[in-house]
Coordinates of N, CA and C in Angstrom, one line a residue:
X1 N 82.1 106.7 61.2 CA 83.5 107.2 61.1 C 84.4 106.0 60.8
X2 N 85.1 106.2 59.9 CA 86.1 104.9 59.4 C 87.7 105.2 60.0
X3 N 88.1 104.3 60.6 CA 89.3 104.5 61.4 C 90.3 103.9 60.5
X4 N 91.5 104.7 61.0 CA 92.7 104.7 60.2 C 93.4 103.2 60.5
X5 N 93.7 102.8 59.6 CA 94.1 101.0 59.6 C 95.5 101.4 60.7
X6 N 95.9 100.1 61.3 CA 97.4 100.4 62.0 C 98.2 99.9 61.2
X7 N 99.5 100.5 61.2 CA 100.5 100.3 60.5 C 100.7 98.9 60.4
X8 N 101.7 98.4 59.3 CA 101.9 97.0 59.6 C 103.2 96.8 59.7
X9 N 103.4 95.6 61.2 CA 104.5 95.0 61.8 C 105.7 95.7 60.3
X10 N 107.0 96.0 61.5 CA 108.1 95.9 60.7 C 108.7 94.8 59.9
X11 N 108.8 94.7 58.8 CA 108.8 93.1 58.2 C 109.8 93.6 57.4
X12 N 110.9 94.1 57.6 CA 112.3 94.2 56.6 C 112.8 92.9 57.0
X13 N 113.5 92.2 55.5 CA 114.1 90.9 55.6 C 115.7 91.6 56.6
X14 N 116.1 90.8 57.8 CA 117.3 91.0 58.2 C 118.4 90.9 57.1
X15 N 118.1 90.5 55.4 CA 119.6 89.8 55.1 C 119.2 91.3 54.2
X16 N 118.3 91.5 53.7 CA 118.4 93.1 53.1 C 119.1 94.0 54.1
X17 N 118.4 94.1 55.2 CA 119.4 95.0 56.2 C 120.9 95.1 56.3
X18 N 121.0 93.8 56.0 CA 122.7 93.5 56.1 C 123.5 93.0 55.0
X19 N 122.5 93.8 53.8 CA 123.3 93.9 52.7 C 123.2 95.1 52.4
X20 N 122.3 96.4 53.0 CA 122.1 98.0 53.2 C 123.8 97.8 54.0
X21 N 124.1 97.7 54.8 CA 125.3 98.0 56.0 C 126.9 97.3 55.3
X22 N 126.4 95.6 54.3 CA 128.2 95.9 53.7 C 127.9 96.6 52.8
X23 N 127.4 97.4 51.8 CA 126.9 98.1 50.3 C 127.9 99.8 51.1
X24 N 127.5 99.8 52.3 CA 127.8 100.9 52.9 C 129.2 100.7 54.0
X25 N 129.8 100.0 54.1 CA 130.6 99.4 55.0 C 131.6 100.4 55.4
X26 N 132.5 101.6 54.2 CA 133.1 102.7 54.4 C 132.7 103.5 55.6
X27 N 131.2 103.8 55.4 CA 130.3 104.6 56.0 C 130.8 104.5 57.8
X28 N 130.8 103.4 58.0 CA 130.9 102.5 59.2 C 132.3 102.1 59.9
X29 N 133.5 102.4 58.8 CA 134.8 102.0 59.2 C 135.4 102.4 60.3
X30 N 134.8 103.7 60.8 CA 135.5 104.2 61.7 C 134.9 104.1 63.6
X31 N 133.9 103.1 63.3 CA 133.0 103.1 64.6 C 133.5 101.9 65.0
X32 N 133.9 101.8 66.0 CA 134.7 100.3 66.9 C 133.3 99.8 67.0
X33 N 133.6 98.3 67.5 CA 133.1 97.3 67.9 C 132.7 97.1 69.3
X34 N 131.6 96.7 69.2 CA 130.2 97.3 70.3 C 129.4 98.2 70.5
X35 N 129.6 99.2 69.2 CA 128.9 100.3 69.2 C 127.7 100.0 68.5
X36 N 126.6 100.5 69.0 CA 125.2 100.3 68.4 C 124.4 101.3 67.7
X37 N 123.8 101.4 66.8 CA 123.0 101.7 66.6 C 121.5 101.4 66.2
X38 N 120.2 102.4 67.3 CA 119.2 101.3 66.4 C 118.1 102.4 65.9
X39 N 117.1 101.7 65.4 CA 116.4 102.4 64.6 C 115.0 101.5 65.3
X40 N 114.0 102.4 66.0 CA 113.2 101.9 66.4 C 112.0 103.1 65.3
X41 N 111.1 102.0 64.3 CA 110.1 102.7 63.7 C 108.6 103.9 64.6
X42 N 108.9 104.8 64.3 CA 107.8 105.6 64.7 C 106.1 105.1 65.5
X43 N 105.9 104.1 64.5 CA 105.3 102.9 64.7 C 104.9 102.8 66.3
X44 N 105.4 102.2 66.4 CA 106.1 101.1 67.7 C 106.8 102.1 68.4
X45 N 106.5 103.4 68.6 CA 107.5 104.5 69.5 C 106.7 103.8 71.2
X46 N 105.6 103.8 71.0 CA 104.9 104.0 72.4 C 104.4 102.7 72.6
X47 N 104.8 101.6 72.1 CA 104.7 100.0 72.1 C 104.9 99.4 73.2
X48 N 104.6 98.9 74.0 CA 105.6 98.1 75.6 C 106.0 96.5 74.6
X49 N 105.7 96.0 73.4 CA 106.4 95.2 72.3 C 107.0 95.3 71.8
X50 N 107.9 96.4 71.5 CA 108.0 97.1 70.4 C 109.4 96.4 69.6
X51 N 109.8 96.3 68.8 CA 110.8 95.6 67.7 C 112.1 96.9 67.0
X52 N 113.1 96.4 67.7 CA 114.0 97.6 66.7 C 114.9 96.9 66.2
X53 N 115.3 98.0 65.0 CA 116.8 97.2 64.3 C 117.9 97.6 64.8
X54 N 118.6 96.8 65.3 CA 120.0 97.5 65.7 C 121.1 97.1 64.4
X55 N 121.8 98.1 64.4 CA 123.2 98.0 63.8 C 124.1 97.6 64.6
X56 N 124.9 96.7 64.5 CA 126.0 96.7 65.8 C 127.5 96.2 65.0
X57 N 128.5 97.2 65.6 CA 129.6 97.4 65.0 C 130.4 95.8 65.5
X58 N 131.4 95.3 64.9 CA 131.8 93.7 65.2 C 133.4 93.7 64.9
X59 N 134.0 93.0 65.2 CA 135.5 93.3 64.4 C 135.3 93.0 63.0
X60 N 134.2 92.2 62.5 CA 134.2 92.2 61.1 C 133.1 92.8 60.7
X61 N 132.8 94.2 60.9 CA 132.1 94.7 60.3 C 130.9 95.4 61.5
X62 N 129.9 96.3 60.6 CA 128.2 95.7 61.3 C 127.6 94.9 60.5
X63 N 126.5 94.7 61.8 CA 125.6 93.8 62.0 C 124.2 93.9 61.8
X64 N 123.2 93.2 61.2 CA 121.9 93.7 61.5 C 121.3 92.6 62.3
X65 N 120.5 92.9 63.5 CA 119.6 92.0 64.1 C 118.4 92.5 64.9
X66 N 117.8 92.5 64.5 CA 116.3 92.9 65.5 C 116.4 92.6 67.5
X67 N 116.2 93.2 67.8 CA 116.1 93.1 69.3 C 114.8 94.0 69.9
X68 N 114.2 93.7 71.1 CA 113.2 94.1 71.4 C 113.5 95.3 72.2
X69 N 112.6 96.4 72.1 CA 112.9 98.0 72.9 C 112.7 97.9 74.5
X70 N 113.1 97.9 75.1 CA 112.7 97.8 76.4 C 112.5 99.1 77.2
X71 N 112.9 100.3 76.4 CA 112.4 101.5 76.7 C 113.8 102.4 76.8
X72 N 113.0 104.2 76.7 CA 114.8 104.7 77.1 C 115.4 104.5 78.4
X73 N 115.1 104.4 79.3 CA 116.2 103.8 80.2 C 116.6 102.7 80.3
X74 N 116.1 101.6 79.8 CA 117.1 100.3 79.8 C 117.4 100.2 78.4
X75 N 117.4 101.2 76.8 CA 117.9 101.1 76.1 C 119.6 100.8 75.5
X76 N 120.0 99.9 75.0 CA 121.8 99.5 75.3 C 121.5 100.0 73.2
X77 N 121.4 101.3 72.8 CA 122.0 101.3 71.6 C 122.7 103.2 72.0
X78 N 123.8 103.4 71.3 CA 124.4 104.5 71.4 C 123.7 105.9 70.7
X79 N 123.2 105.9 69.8 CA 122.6 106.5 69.0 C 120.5 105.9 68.2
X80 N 119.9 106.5 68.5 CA 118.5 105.9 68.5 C 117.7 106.8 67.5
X81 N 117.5 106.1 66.1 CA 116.5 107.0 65.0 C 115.3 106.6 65.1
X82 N 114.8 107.1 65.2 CA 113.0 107.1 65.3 C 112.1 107.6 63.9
X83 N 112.6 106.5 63.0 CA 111.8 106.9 61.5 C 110.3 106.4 61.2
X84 N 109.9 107.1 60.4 CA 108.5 106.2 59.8 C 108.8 105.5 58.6
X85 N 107.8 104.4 58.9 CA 108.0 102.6 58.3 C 108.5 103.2 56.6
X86 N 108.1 104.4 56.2 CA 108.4 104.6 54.7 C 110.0 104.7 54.7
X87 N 110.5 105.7 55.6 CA 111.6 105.9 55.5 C 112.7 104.7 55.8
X88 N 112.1 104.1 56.5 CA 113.1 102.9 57.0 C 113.0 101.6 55.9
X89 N 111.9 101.7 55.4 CA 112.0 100.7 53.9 C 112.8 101.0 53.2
X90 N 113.1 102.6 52.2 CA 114.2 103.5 51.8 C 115.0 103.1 51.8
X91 N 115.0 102.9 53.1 CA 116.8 103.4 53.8 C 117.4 101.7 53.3
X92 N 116.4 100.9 53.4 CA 117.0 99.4 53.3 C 116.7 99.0 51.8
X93 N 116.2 100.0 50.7 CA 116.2 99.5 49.6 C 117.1 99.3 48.4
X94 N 117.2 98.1 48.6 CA 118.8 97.7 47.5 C 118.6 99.0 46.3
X95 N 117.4 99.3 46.0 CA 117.3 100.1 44.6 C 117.9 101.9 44.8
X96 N 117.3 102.3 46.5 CA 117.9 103.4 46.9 C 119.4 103.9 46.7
X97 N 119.8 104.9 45.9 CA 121.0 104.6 45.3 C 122.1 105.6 46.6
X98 N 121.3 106.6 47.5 CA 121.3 107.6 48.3 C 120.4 107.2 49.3
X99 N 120.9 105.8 50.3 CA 119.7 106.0 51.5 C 120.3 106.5 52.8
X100 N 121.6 106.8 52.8 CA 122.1 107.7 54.1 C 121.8 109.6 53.5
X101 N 121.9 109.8 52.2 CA 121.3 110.7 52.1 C 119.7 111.5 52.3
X102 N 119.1 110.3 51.9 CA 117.1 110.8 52.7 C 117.5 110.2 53.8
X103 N 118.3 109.3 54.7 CA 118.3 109.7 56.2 C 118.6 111.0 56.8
X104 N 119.7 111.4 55.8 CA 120.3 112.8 56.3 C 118.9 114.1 56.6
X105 N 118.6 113.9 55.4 CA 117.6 114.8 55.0 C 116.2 114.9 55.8
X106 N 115.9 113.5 55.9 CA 114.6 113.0 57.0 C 115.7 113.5 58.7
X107 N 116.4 113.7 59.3 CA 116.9 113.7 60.7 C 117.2 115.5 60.3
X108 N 118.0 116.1 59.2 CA 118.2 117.5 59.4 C 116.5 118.3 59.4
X109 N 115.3 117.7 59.0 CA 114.1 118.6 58.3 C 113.6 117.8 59.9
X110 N 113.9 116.9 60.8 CA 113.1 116.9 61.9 C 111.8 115.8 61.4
X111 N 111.9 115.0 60.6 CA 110.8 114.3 60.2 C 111.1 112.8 60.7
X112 N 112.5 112.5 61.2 CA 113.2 111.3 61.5 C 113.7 112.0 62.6
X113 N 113.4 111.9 63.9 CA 114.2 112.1 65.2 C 115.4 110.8 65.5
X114 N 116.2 111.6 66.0 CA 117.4 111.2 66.2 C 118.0 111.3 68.0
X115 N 118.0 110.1 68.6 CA 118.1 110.5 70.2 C 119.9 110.0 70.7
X116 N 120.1 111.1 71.0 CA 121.7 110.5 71.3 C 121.7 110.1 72.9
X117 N 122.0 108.6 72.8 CA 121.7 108.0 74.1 C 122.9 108.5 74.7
X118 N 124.2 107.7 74.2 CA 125.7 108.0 74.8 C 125.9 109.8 74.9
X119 N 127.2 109.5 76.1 CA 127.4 111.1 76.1 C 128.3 111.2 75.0
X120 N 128.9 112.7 75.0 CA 129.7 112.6 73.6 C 131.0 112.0 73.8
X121 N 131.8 112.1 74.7 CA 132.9 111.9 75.2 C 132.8 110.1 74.8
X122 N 131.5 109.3 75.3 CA 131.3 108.5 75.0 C 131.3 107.5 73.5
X123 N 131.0 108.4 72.8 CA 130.2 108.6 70.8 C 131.8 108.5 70.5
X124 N 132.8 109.9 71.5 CA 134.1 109.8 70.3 C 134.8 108.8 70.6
X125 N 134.9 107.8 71.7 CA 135.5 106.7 72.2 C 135.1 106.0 71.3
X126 N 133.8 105.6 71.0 CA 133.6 104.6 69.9 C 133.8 105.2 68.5
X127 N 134.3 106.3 68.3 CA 134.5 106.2 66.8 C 133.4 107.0 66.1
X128 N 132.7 107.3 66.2 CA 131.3 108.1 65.7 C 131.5 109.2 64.9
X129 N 132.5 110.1 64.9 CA 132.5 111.5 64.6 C 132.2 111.2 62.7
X130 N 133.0 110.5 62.0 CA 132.6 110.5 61.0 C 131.4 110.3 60.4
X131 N 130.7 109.2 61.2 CA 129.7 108.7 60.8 C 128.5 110.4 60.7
X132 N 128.5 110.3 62.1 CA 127.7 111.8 62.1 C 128.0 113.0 61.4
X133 N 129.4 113.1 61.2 CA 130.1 113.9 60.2 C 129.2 113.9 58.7
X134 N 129.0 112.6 58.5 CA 128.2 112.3 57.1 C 127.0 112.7 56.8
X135 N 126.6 112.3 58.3 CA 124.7 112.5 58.2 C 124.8 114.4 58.5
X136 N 125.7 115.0 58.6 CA 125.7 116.1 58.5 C 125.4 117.0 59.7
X137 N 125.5 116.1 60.5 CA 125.5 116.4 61.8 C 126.3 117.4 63.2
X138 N 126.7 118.3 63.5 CA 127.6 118.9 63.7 C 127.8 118.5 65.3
X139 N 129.2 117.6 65.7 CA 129.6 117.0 66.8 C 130.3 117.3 67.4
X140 N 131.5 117.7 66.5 CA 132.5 118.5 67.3 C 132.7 119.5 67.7
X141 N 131.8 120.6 66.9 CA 132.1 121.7 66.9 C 132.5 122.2 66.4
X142 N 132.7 123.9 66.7 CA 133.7 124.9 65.7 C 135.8 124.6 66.5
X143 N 135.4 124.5 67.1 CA 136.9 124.4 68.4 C 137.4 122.6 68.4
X144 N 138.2 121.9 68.1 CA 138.7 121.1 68.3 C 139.7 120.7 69.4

Protein backbone atom coordinates (compact mmCIF):
# COMPACT_ATOMS: atom_id res chain seq x y z
CA UNK A 1 0.00 0.00 0.00
CA UNK A 2 1.63 3.35 -0.96
CA UNK A 3 1.01 6.16 1.46
CA UNK A 4 0.04 9.61 0.68
CA UNK A 5 3.26 11.91 0.78
CA UNK A 6 2.75 14.82 3.66
CA UNK A 7 2.17 18.10 2.59
CA UNK A 8 5.03 20.37 2.29
CA UNK A 9 6.09 23.01 5.07
CA UNK A 10 4.41 26.40 4.34
CA UNK A 11 7.14 28.12 2.39
CA UNK A 12 5.27 31.51 1.10
CA UNK A 13 8.16 34.15 0.78
CA UNK A 14 6.92 36.82 3.75
CA UNK A 15 7.75 39.80 1.20
CA UNK A 16 5.06 38.17 -1.34
CA UNK A 17 2.68 38.12 1.56
CA UNK A 18 3.24 41.65 2.10
CA UNK A 19 3.12 42.69 -1.25
CA UNK A 20 -0.64 40.47 -1.42
CA UNK A 21 -1.68 43.08 1.69
CA UNK A 22 -0.26 46.71 0.16
CA UNK A 23 -1.66 45.46 -3.67
CA UNK A 24 -4.90 45.24 -1.40
CA UNK A 25 -4.35 47.97 1.27
CA UNK A 26 -8.14 49.57 0.56
CA UNK A 27 -9.33 46.23 1.50
CA UNK A 28 -7.78 46.80 4.96
CA UNK A 29 -8.31 50.59 5.62
CA UNK A 30 -10.88 50.31 7.86
CA UNK A 31 -9.45 47.83 10.52
CA UNK A 32 -7.44 49.75 13.33
CA UNK A 33 -4.18 48.76 14.49
CA UNK A 34 -3.70 45.64 16.50
CA UNK A 35 -6.11 43.83 14.82
CA UNK A 36 -5.03 40.37 13.60
CA UNK A 37 -5.64 38.22 11.36
CA UNK A 38 -4.20 34.75 10.70
CA UNK A 39 -4.42 32.09 8.40
CA UNK A 40 -3.24 28.82 9.84
CA UNK A 41 -2.96 26.10 6.68
CA UNK A 42 -5.17 23.05 6.97
CA UNK A 43 -1.93 21.37 6.99
CA UNK A 44 -0.76 22.06 10.32
CA UNK A 45 -4.58 22.30 11.85
CA UNK A 46 -3.62 19.47 14.36
CA UNK A 47 0.28 20.25 14.56
CA UNK A 48 1.53 21.01 18.35
CA UNK A 49 4.47 23.05 15.68
CA UNK A 50 2.36 24.40 13.68
CA UNK A 51 3.34 27.91 11.65
CA UNK A 52 0.67 30.62 10.82
CA UNK A 53 0.54 33.80 8.90
CA UNK A 54 -0.73 36.61 10.61
CA UNK A 55 -1.91 39.80 9.15
CA UNK A 56 -1.54 42.47 11.63
CA UNK A 57 -3.06 45.87 11.24
CA UNK A 58 -0.19 48.88 12.16
CA UNK A 59 -0.66 52.61 11.97
CA UNK A 60 1.03 52.14 8.65
CA UNK A 61 -0.73 49.66 7.22
CA UNK A 62 -0.80 45.51 7.60
CA UNK A 63 1.72 43.41 8.21
CA UNK A 64 2.85 39.96 7.28
CA UNK A 65 4.78 37.80 9.77
CA UNK A 66 4.63 34.21 10.60
CA UNK A 67 4.19 33.37 14.20
CA UNK A 68 3.77 29.95 15.81
CA UNK A 69 -0.02 28.48 16.71
CA UNK A 70 -0.10 27.80 20.10
CA UNK A 71 -3.65 26.54 19.95
CA UNK A 72 -7.40 28.01 20.20
CA UNK A 73 -7.12 29.04 23.50
CA UNK A 74 -4.00 30.81 23.71
CA UNK A 75 -4.65 31.99 20.14
CA UNK A 76 -4.07 36.21 20.03
CA UNK A 77 -5.46 36.57 16.21
CA UNK A 78 -9.18 38.09 15.89
CA UNK A 79 -10.36 36.30 13.06
CA UNK A 80 -8.70 32.65 12.03
CA UNK A 81 -8.91 30.99 8.19
CA UNK A 82 -8.11 27.55 8.04
CA UNK A 83 -7.17 27.07 4.22
CA UNK A 84 -5.55 24.38 2.22
CA UNK A 85 -1.81 25.05 1.07
CA UNK A 86 -3.45 25.53 -2.64
CA UNK A 87 -5.64 28.13 -1.56
CA UNK A 88 -3.29 30.05 0.48
CA UNK A 89 -0.58 30.01 -2.47
CA UNK A 90 -3.62 31.77 -4.63
CA UNK A 91 -4.46 33.94 -2.28
CA UNK A 92 -0.63 35.18 -2.19
CA UNK A 93 -0.16 35.02 -5.95
CA UNK A 94 1.13 38.31 -7.48
CA UNK A 95 -0.49 36.74 -10.84
CA UNK A 96 -4.06 36.16 -8.89
CA UNK A 97 -5.94 39.03 -10.23
CA UNK A 98 -9.12 38.07 -7.59
CA UNK A 99 -7.49 36.42 -4.54
CA UNK A 100 -10.01 37.90 -1.83
CA UNK A 101 -12.46 36.73 -4.27
CA UNK A 102 -11.54 32.64 -4.29
CA UNK A 103 -11.16 33.47 -0.52
CA UNK A 104 -14.59 34.64 -0.62
CA UNK A 105 -15.71 31.68 -2.46
CA UNK A 106 -13.40 29.00 -0.64
CA UNK A 107 -14.97 30.41 3.21
CA UNK A 108 -18.87 30.89 1.54
CA UNK A 109 -18.79 26.94 -0.17
CA UNK A 110 -17.17 25.83 3.45
CA UNK A 111 -13.97 24.49 1.84
CA UNK A 112 -11.78 27.34 3.78
CA UNK A 113 -13.13 27.47 7.47
CA UNK A 114 -13.22 30.65 8.99
CA UNK A 115 -13.15 30.85 13.12
CA UNK A 116 -14.21 34.12 14.64
CA UNK A 117 -12.10 34.28 17.73
CA UNK A 118 -13.22 37.98 18.92
CA UNK A 119 -16.74 38.58 20.01
CA UNK A 120 -18.56 40.84 17.67
CA UNK A 121 -18.91 43.85 19.74
CA UNK A 122 -15.11 43.21 19.76
CA UNK A 123 -14.53 42.73 15.48
CA UNK A 124 -16.68 46.25 15.35
CA UNK A 125 -14.28 48.05 17.77
CA UNK A 126 -11.50 47.14 15.62
CA UNK A 127 -13.01 48.11 12.51
CA UNK A 128 -13.90 44.77 10.67
CA UNK A 129 -17.35 45.24 9.39
CA UNK A 130 -16.04 46.14 5.94
CA UNK A 131 -13.60 43.82 5.55
CA UNK A 132 -16.13 40.93 6.24
CA UNK A 133 -18.67 43.04 4.35
CA UNK A 134 -16.34 42.11 1.24
CA UNK A 135 -15.63 38.57 1.92
CA UNK A 136 -19.42 38.55 1.84
CA UNK A 137 -20.00 37.79 5.00
CA UNK A 138 -23.14 38.88 6.84
CA UNK A 139 -22.07 40.77 10.36
CA UNK A 140 -24.38 43.04 11.02
CA UNK A 141 -27.25 41.99 10.24
CA UNK A 142 -30.66 42.94 8.83
CA UNK A 143 -31.29 45.68 11.97
CA UNK A 144 -28.58 48.24 12.56
Amino acid sequence: MQRTPEPEPLQLDPAECQALLDRHAPLFAGIKAGARIGLLPEENFDSTAAAMLVWEATEQGMVAAYRRFPGFDAVEVDLLFIPDHETLRRLHDPANPLPFADLKRKVRRRETLLYVVKPRAGLLDLGYEEFLDSLGLTFMGACR
